[in-house]
mmCIF file of C-alpha atoms and ligand atoms in Angstrom:
data_model
loop_
_atom_site.group_PDB
_atom_site.id
_atom_site.type_symbol
_atom_site.label_atom_id
_atom_site.label_comp_id
_atom_site.label_asym_id
_atom_site.label_seq_id
_atom_site.Cartn_x
_atom_site.Cartn_y
_atom_site.Cartn_z
ATOM 1 C CA MET A 22 -27.761 -22.801 33.760
ATOM 2 C CA ASP A 23 -27.274 -24.013 30.206
ATOM 3 C CA LEU A 24 -24.169 -22.622 28.427
ATOM 4 C CA MET A 25 -26.119 -21.149 25.504
ATOM 5 C CA ALA A 26 -28.522 -19.377 27.860
ATOM 6 C CA MET A 27 -25.540 -17.906 29.736
ATOM 7 C CA LEU A 28 -23.838 -16.796 26.521
ATOM 8 C CA ASN A 29 -27.055 -15.175 25.341
ATOM 9 C CA GLU A 30 -27.381 -13.269 28.614
ATOM 10 C CA SER A 31 -23.788 -12.043 28.323
ATOM 11 C CA ALA A 32 -24.349 -11.062 24.688
ATOM 12 C CA ASP A 33 -27.633 -9.282 25.512
ATOM 13 C CA TYR A 34 -25.911 -7.254 28.221
ATOM 14 C CA ILE A 35 -23.080 -6.213 25.862
ATOM 15 C CA ARG A 36 -25.622 -5.299 23.161
ATOM 16 C CA SER A 37 -27.515 -3.186 25.695
ATOM 17 C CA ARG A 38 -24.293 -1.186 26.205
ATOM 18 C CA ILE A 39 -23.167 -0.792 22.581
ATOM 19 C CA GLY A 40 -26.423 -0.510 20.666
ATOM 20 C CA ASP A 41 -26.488 -1.531 17.008
ATOM 21 C CA GLU A 42 -22.786 -0.959 16.348
ATOM 22 C CA LYS A 43 -21.660 -3.502 13.729
ATOM 23 C CA ILE A 44 -18.598 -5.404 14.888
ATOM 24 C CA ASP A 45 -16.314 -6.793 12.172
ATOM 25 C CA LEU A 46 -13.717 -8.486 14.340
ATOM 26 C CA ALA A 47 -12.703 -9.239 17.892
ATOM 27 C CA ILE A 48 -9.188 -8.519 19.125
ATOM 28 C CA VAL A 49 -7.553 -10.045 22.199
ATOM 29 C CA LEU A 50 -4.676 -7.960 23.542
ATOM 30 C CA GLY A 51 -1.908 -9.872 25.325
ATOM 31 C CA SER A 52 0.570 -9.048 28.093
ATOM 32 C CA GLY A 53 1.832 -5.470 27.963
ATOM 33 C CA LEU A 54 -0.132 -4.737 24.776
ATOM 34 C CA GLY A 55 -3.334 -3.580 26.443
ATOM 35 C CA ASP A 56 -2.664 0.143 25.779
ATOM 36 C CA MET A 57 -3.708 -0.357 22.180
ATOM 37 C CA ALA A 58 -7.300 -0.302 23.354
ATOM 38 C CA ASP A 59 -6.785 3.435 24.045
ATOM 39 C CA GLU A 60 -6.493 3.967 20.278
ATOM 40 C CA ILE A 61 -10.052 2.811 19.666
ATOM 41 C CA GLU A 62 -12.388 5.624 18.629
ATOM 42 C CA ASP A 63 -15.867 6.224 20.032
ATOM 43 C CA ALA A 64 -15.005 3.620 22.621
ATOM 44 C CA VAL A 65 -17.549 2.041 24.929
ATOM 45 C CA VAL A 66 -15.661 0.432 27.811
ATOM 46 C CA ILE A 67 -17.371 -2.440 29.574
ATOM 47 C CA ASP A 68 -15.823 -3.836 32.741
ATOM 48 C CA TYR A 69 -15.789 -7.650 32.806
ATOM 49 C CA HIS A 70 -17.263 -7.430 36.312
ATOM 50 C CA ASP A 71 -20.429 -5.953 34.830
ATOM 51 C CA ILE A 72 -21.007 -8.667 32.208
ATOM 52 C CA PRO A 73 -23.149 -11.522 33.494
ATOM 53 C CA HIS A 74 -21.211 -14.837 33.664
ATOM 54 C CA PHE A 75 -17.866 -13.320 32.545
ATOM 55 C CA PRO A 76 -14.702 -14.410 34.383
ATOM 56 C CA VAL A 77 -12.450 -11.628 35.784
ATOM 57 C CA SER A 78 -8.668 -11.208 35.165
ATOM 58 C CA THR A 79 -6.227 -11.298 38.109
ATOM 59 C CA VAL A 80 -2.793 -10.744 36.479
ATOM 60 C CA PRO A 81 -0.750 -7.513 36.905
ATOM 61 C CA GLY A 82 -0.477 -5.817 33.479
ATOM 62 C CA HIS A 83 -3.799 -7.292 32.374
ATOM 63 C CA LYS A 84 -6.790 -5.010 32.556
ATOM 64 C CA GLY A 85 -10.223 -6.506 32.553
ATOM 65 C CA CYS A 86 -12.544 -4.827 30.103
ATOM 66 C CA LEU A 87 -14.095 -4.990 26.680
ATOM 67 C CA VAL A 88 -13.444 -1.921 24.580
ATOM 68 C CA VAL A 89 -15.887 -1.603 21.708
ATOM 69 C CA GLY A 90 -15.577 1.033 18.997
ATOM 70 C CA ARG A 91 -13.868 1.785 15.714
ATOM 71 C CA LEU A 92 -10.315 1.109 14.598
ATOM 72 C CA GLU A 93 -9.039 1.749 11.079
ATOM 73 C CA GLY A 94 -12.567 1.943 9.691
ATOM 74 C CA HIS A 95 -13.762 -1.307 11.273
ATOM 75 C CA GLY A 96 -16.070 -1.977 14.189
ATOM 76 C CA VAL A 97 -13.952 -3.828 16.755
ATOM 77 C CA MET A 98 -14.532 -5.496 20.078
ATOM 78 C CA CYS A 99 -11.293 -5.575 21.971
ATOM 79 C CA MET A 100 -10.512 -7.668 25.038
ATOM 80 C CA GLN A 101 -8.188 -5.657 27.235
ATOM 81 C CA GLY A 102 -7.068 -8.552 29.396
ATOM 82 C CA ARG A 103 -7.776 -12.228 28.861
ATOM 83 C CA PHE A 104 -8.260 -15.270 31.076
ATOM 84 C CA HIS A 105 -5.598 -17.883 31.668
ATOM 85 C CA TYR A 106 -5.784 -21.482 32.777
ATOM 86 C CA TYR A 107 -3.140 -20.799 35.454
ATOM 87 C CA GLU A 108 -5.460 -18.317 37.145
ATOM 88 C CA GLY A 109 -7.645 -21.264 38.097
ATOM 89 C CA TYR A 110 -10.270 -20.962 35.373
ATOM 90 C CA SER A 111 -11.374 -24.073 33.549
ATOM 91 C CA MET A 112 -10.593 -24.164 29.829
ATOM 92 C CA SER A 113 -14.265 -23.555 29.074
ATOM 93 C CA GLU A 114 -14.172 -20.424 31.267
ATOM 94 C CA VAL A 115 -11.015 -19.269 29.450
ATOM 95 C CA VAL A 116 -12.868 -19.371 26.116
ATOM 96 C CA TYR A 117 -16.157 -17.962 27.428
ATOM 97 C CA PRO A 118 -15.559 -14.427 26.052
ATOM 98 C CA VAL A 119 -14.671 -15.689 22.570
ATOM 99 C CA ARG A 120 -17.848 -17.741 22.556
ATOM 100 C CA THR A 121 -19.812 -14.678 23.610
ATOM 101 C CA MET A 122 -18.334 -12.778 20.672
ATOM 102 C CA LYS A 123 -19.391 -15.484 18.230
ATOM 103 C CA VAL A 124 -22.897 -15.521 19.734
ATOM 104 C CA MET A 125 -22.949 -11.765 19.070
ATOM 105 C CA GLY A 126 -22.319 -12.520 15.395
ATOM 106 C CA ILE A 127 -18.596 -11.723 15.240
ATOM 107 C CA GLY A 128 -17.002 -14.023 12.666
ATOM 108 C CA SER A 129 -13.306 -13.325 13.059
ATOM 109 C CA LEU A 130 -10.745 -13.105 15.785
ATOM 110 C CA PHE A 131 -7.324 -11.471 16.114
ATOM 111 C CA LEU A 132 -5.331 -12.996 18.983
ATOM 112 C CA THR A 133 -2.146 -11.435 20.330
ATOM 113 C CA ASN A 134 0.158 -12.537 23.101
ATOM 114 C CA ALA A 135 3.587 -12.299 24.639
ATOM 115 C CA ALA A 136 5.608 -15.482 24.256
ATOM 116 C CA GLY A 137 9.035 -16.919 24.920
ATOM 117 C CA CYS A 138 11.256 -17.386 21.873
ATOM 118 C CA VAL A 139 12.336 -20.995 21.331
ATOM 119 C CA ASN A 140 13.830 -20.517 17.865
ATOM 120 C CA LYS A 141 17.508 -19.750 18.429
ATOM 121 C CA SER A 142 17.890 -17.757 15.194
ATOM 122 C CA TRP A 143 15.367 -15.169 16.367
ATOM 123 C CA LYS A 144 15.603 -12.508 19.063
ATOM 124 C CA PRO A 145 13.558 -10.829 21.791
ATOM 125 C CA GLY A 146 11.317 -8.152 20.339
ATOM 126 C CA ASP A 147 10.604 -10.151 17.152
ATOM 127 C CA LEU A 148 6.965 -10.516 16.141
ATOM 128 C CA MET A 149 5.727 -13.933 14.997
ATOM 129 C CA ILE A 150 2.630 -14.877 13.023
ATOM 130 C CA ILE A 151 1.230 -18.098 14.479
ATOM 131 C CA GLU A 152 0.976 -20.654 11.680
ATOM 132 C CA ASP A 153 0.016 -23.554 13.888
ATOM 133 C CA HIS A 154 0.119 -24.619 17.509
ATOM 134 C CA ILE A 155 0.925 -27.568 19.758
ATOM 135 C CA LYS A 156 -1.226 -28.376 22.756
ATOM 136 C CA LEU A 157 -0.047 -31.511 24.500
ATOM 137 C CA ILE A 158 -0.974 -30.470 28.002
ATOM 138 C CA ALA A 159 -4.209 -29.483 29.727
ATOM 139 C CA ASP A 160 -7.709 -30.419 28.676
ATOM 140 C CA SER A 161 -9.491 -29.081 25.629
ATOM 141 C CA PRO A 162 -11.970 -26.217 26.027
ATOM 142 C CA LEU A 163 -14.337 -28.595 24.204
ATOM 143 C CA ARG A 164 -14.049 -31.354 26.809
ATOM 144 C CA GLY A 165 -17.503 -32.409 27.976
ATOM 145 C CA ALA A 166 -20.895 -32.217 26.343
ATOM 146 C CA ASN A 167 -20.591 -30.568 22.941
ATOM 147 C CA PRO A 168 -22.563 -27.322 22.600
ATOM 148 C CA GLU A 169 -24.005 -28.281 19.179
ATOM 149 C CA ALA A 170 -25.321 -24.772 18.613
ATOM 150 C CA LEU A 171 -21.690 -23.557 18.511
ATOM 151 C CA GLY A 172 -20.104 -26.259 16.378
ATOM 152 C CA PRO A 173 -19.692 -29.983 15.738
ATOM 153 C CA ARG A 174 -18.299 -32.553 18.187
ATOM 154 C CA PHE A 175 -15.303 -33.344 15.958
ATOM 155 C CA PHE A 176 -13.795 -30.555 13.934
ATOM 156 C CA ASP A 177 -10.841 -29.744 11.733
ATOM 157 C CA MET A 178 -7.806 -27.822 12.985
ATOM 158 C CA THR A 179 -5.765 -27.738 9.755
ATOM 159 C CA ARG A 180 -6.999 -24.186 9.074
ATOM 160 C CA ALA A 181 -7.200 -23.036 12.699
ATOM 161 C CA TYR A 182 -5.073 -20.049 11.675
ATOM 162 C CA ASP A 183 -6.623 -18.505 8.582
ATOM 163 C CA ARG A 184 -4.362 -18.526 5.508
ATOM 164 C CA THR A 185 -5.867 -15.345 4.066
ATOM 165 C CA LEU A 186 -5.265 -13.487 7.325
ATOM 166 C CA ILE A 187 -1.704 -14.846 7.545
ATOM 167 C CA GLY A 188 -1.083 -13.528 4.019
ATOM 168 C CA ILE A 189 -2.481 -10.113 4.951
ATOM 169 C CA ALA A 190 -0.340 -9.980 8.103
ATOM 170 C CA GLU A 191 2.798 -10.800 6.104
ATOM 171 C CA LYS A 192 2.019 -8.164 3.495
ATOM 172 C CA GLU A 193 1.281 -5.458 6.056
ATOM 173 C CA ALA A 194 4.463 -6.273 8.006
ATOM 174 C CA GLU A 195 6.491 -5.979 4.815
ATOM 175 C CA LYS A 196 4.923 -2.595 4.012
ATOM 176 C CA LEU A 197 5.911 -1.378 7.480
ATOM 177 C CA GLY A 198 9.450 -2.744 7.129
ATOM 178 C CA ILE A 199 8.908 -5.215 9.973
ATOM 179 C CA ASP A 200 10.875 -8.439 9.574
ATOM 180 C CA ILE A 201 8.031 -10.681 10.696
ATOM 181 C CA ARG A 202 8.531 -14.328 11.691
ATOM 182 C CA LYS A 203 6.143 -17.212 11.099
ATOM 183 C CA GLY A 204 6.064 -20.237 13.343
ATOM 184 C CA VAL A 205 4.526 -22.701 15.751
ATOM 185 C CA TYR A 206 3.327 -21.677 19.218
ATOM 186 C CA MET A 207 3.328 -24.296 21.948
ATOM 187 C CA LEU A 208 1.075 -24.020 24.962
ATOM 188 C CA PHE A 209 2.371 -24.514 28.492
ATOM 189 C CA THR A 210 0.105 -23.971 31.460
ATOM 190 C CA GLY A 211 2.397 -21.736 33.542
ATOM 191 C CA PRO A 212 2.414 -19.846 35.816
ATOM 192 C CA ALA A 213 6.015 -21.086 36.153
ATOM 193 C CA PHE A 214 8.019 -20.320 33.047
ATOM 194 C CA GLU A 215 9.129 -23.526 31.331
ATOM 195 C CA THR A 216 12.235 -25.392 32.438
ATOM 196 C CA PRO A 217 15.222 -25.473 30.051
ATOM 197 C CA ALA A 218 14.452 -29.174 29.416
ATOM 198 C CA GLU A 219 10.852 -28.323 28.482
ATOM 199 C CA VAL A 220 12.128 -25.664 26.093
ATOM 200 C CA ARG A 221 14.476 -28.196 24.444
ATOM 201 C CA PHE A 222 11.496 -30.555 24.190
ATOM 202 C CA ALA A 223 9.381 -27.803 22.600
ATOM 203 C CA ARG A 224 12.107 -27.091 20.028
ATOM 204 C CA ALA A 225 12.520 -30.788 19.216
ATOM 205 C CA ALA A 226 8.732 -31.006 18.778
ATOM 206 C CA GLY A 227 8.818 -28.217 16.209
ATOM 207 C CA ALA A 228 7.828 -25.201 18.300
ATOM 208 C CA ASP A 229 9.254 -21.725 17.702
ATOM 209 C CA ALA A 230 7.596 -20.068 20.692
ATOM 210 C CA VAL A 231 6.135 -21.039 24.061
ATOM 211 C CA GLY A 232 3.367 -19.331 25.956
ATOM 212 C CA MET A 233 0.482 -19.630 28.389
ATOM 213 C CA SER A 234 -2.493 -18.416 26.347
ATOM 214 C CA THR A 235 -4.074 -18.164 22.877
ATOM 215 C CA VAL A 236 -4.362 -21.897 22.114
ATOM 216 C CA PRO A 237 -7.662 -22.406 24.004
ATOM 217 C CA GLU A 238 -9.201 -19.382 22.260
ATOM 218 C CA ALA A 239 -7.947 -20.592 18.857
ATOM 219 C CA ILE A 240 -9.451 -24.043 19.460
ATOM 220 C CA ALA A 241 -12.830 -22.625 20.515
ATOM 221 C CA ALA A 242 -12.795 -20.218 17.561
ATOM 222 C CA SER A 243 -12.023 -23.061 15.178
ATOM 223 C CA HIS A 244 -14.890 -25.080 16.651
ATOM 224 C CA MET A 245 -17.227 -22.175 15.896
ATOM 225 C CA GLY A 246 -15.828 -21.615 12.387
ATOM 226 C CA MET A 247 -14.293 -18.229 13.205
ATOM 227 C CA HIS A 248 -11.460 -16.892 11.040
ATOM 228 C CA THR A 249 -8.488 -16.526 13.354
ATOM 229 C CA LEU A 250 -5.161 -14.733 13.207
ATOM 230 C CA GLY A 251 -2.555 -14.968 15.971
ATOM 231 C CA ILE A 252 0.541 -12.832 16.478
ATOM 232 C CA SER A 253 3.075 -13.305 19.244
ATOM 233 C CA CYS A 254 5.464 -10.707 20.563
ATOM 234 C CA LEU A 255 8.552 -12.721 21.479
ATOM 235 C CA THR A 256 9.479 -10.876 24.641
ATOM 236 C CA ASN A 257 12.353 -13.054 25.829
ATOM 237 C CA MET A 258 14.470 -16.008 24.845
ATOM 238 C CA ALA A 259 12.793 -19.026 26.451
ATOM 239 C CA ALA A 260 14.388 -20.588 29.525
ATOM 240 C CA GLY A 261 17.858 -22.089 29.213
ATOM 241 C CA ILE A 262 18.777 -20.467 25.882
ATOM 242 C CA LEU A 263 20.645 -17.608 27.535
ATOM 243 C CA ASP A 264 22.576 -18.019 30.758
ATOM 244 C CA GLN A 265 20.159 -15.908 32.799
ATOM 245 C CA PRO A 266 16.899 -16.340 34.713
ATOM 246 C CA LEU A 267 13.549 -15.178 33.266
ATOM 247 C CA ASN A 268 11.168 -12.748 34.890
ATOM 248 C CA HIS A 269 7.823 -11.125 34.166
ATOM 249 C CA GLU A 270 9.442 -7.634 34.172
ATOM 250 C CA GLU A 271 11.512 -8.591 31.110
ATOM 251 C CA VAL A 272 8.303 -9.671 29.385
ATOM 252 C CA LEU A 273 6.679 -6.314 30.172
ATOM 253 C CA GLU A 274 9.825 -4.298 29.257
ATOM 254 C CA THR A 275 10.176 -5.881 25.823
ATOM 255 C CA GLY A 276 6.430 -5.515 25.292
ATOM 256 C CA GLU A 277 6.892 -1.811 26.053
ATOM 257 C CA ARG A 278 9.906 -1.502 23.707
ATOM 258 C CA VAL A 279 8.152 -2.988 20.669
ATOM 259 C CA LYS A 280 4.705 -1.596 21.417
ATOM 260 C CA LYS A 281 4.965 1.036 18.676
ATOM 261 C CA ASP A 282 5.795 -1.467 15.934
ATOM 262 C CA PHE A 283 3.309 -3.938 17.252
ATOM 263 C CA SER A 284 0.416 -1.527 17.409
ATOM 264 C CA ALA A 285 1.302 -0.113 13.970
ATOM 265 C CA LEU A 286 1.174 -3.653 12.606
ATOM 266 C CA VAL A 287 -2.102 -4.473 14.366
ATOM 267 C CA ARG A 288 -3.639 -1.275 12.971
ATOM 268 C CA SER A 289 -2.476 -2.022 9.418
ATOM 269 C CA ILE A 290 -3.793 -5.559 9.591
ATOM 270 C CA VAL A 291 -7.142 -4.335 10.926
ATOM 271 C CA ARG A 292 -7.282 -1.772 8.085
ATOM 272 C CA SER A 293 -6.890 -4.606 5.547
ATOM 273 C CA TRP A 294 -9.142 -7.032 7.422
ATOM 274 C CA PRO A 295 -11.481 -8.708 4.917
ATOM 275 C CA VAL A 296 -15.222 -8.969 5.419
ATOM 276 C CA PHE A 297 -16.079 -12.582 6.202
ATOM 277 C CA PHE A 298 -19.561 -13.991 5.752
HETATM 278 N N1 HPA B 20 7.199 -18.703 28.513
HETATM 279 C C1 HPA B 20 5.861 -18.729 28.600
HETATM 280 N N2 HPA B 20 5.109 -17.651 28.456
HETATM 281 C C2 HPA B 20 5.729 -16.487 28.188
HETATM 282 C C3 HPA B 20 7.125 -16.394 28.089
HETATM 283 C C4 HPA B 20 7.904 -17.571 28.266
HETATM 284 O O1 HPA B 20 9.148 -17.571 28.177
HETATM 285 N N3 HPA B 20 7.410 -15.093 27.827
HETATM 286 C C5 HPA B 20 6.223 -14.446 27.759
HETATM 287 N N4 HPA B 20 5.205 -15.274 27.982
#
């Protein structure tokens, strides 16, 4: 089946569940941050299993549903659980939900994730606005025939992370007294955490954080002309910085510890989210 026909079927199904609710932005909740979806009012919860052509999440700590409703005065569609390359999905499957959102008419995207901290002057629990990213590994979600209806074959990535949204995020963090960081996120495929040598490489390349998500979605969103904001919760110092092994529990524990700040920040940013045309 043709990609656009599949996306339209997925979008039609979601519309059949949510009615005429106007959605202003889509939010993707990362590792350990999924509870924020519980704060959405008048929520319609749609299991990924029920959406035609949607992939299904397999990671502990990642739920698999769309939560559609209102947050801070805006109509939001929230992904509680996302898809990762390491789960075995192709890059185009990883970005399928974001494409569905665009087909539904949603013009902006708020991506969140948990990431390892590469910048030695920062600490676990810090929040980082993604200014730019590095993707040296894995194929592009746009590899293959270009779906012209979504965007052009060759497209610009200099504004992949929207400057207006970055400015809003900085301002809202300041109002909340959160000492927010700004930096470069580098994609690794996982599921192994990076080696210390890979982390040194990432730092030398200009990365401040490493992680296993977000970049494919940001590329697909950029292709479709969506306005994108990304925020990472730096849950741990990346491998080799401290003299201790990494584990997924640490990622979840730090996510838990900073959840209050993080969700307060997400809410404030959503409250100030501009209307894009
Ligand atoms: N590396 C990659 N992904 C991550 C990390 C990390 O150290 N922490 C949380 N997600």
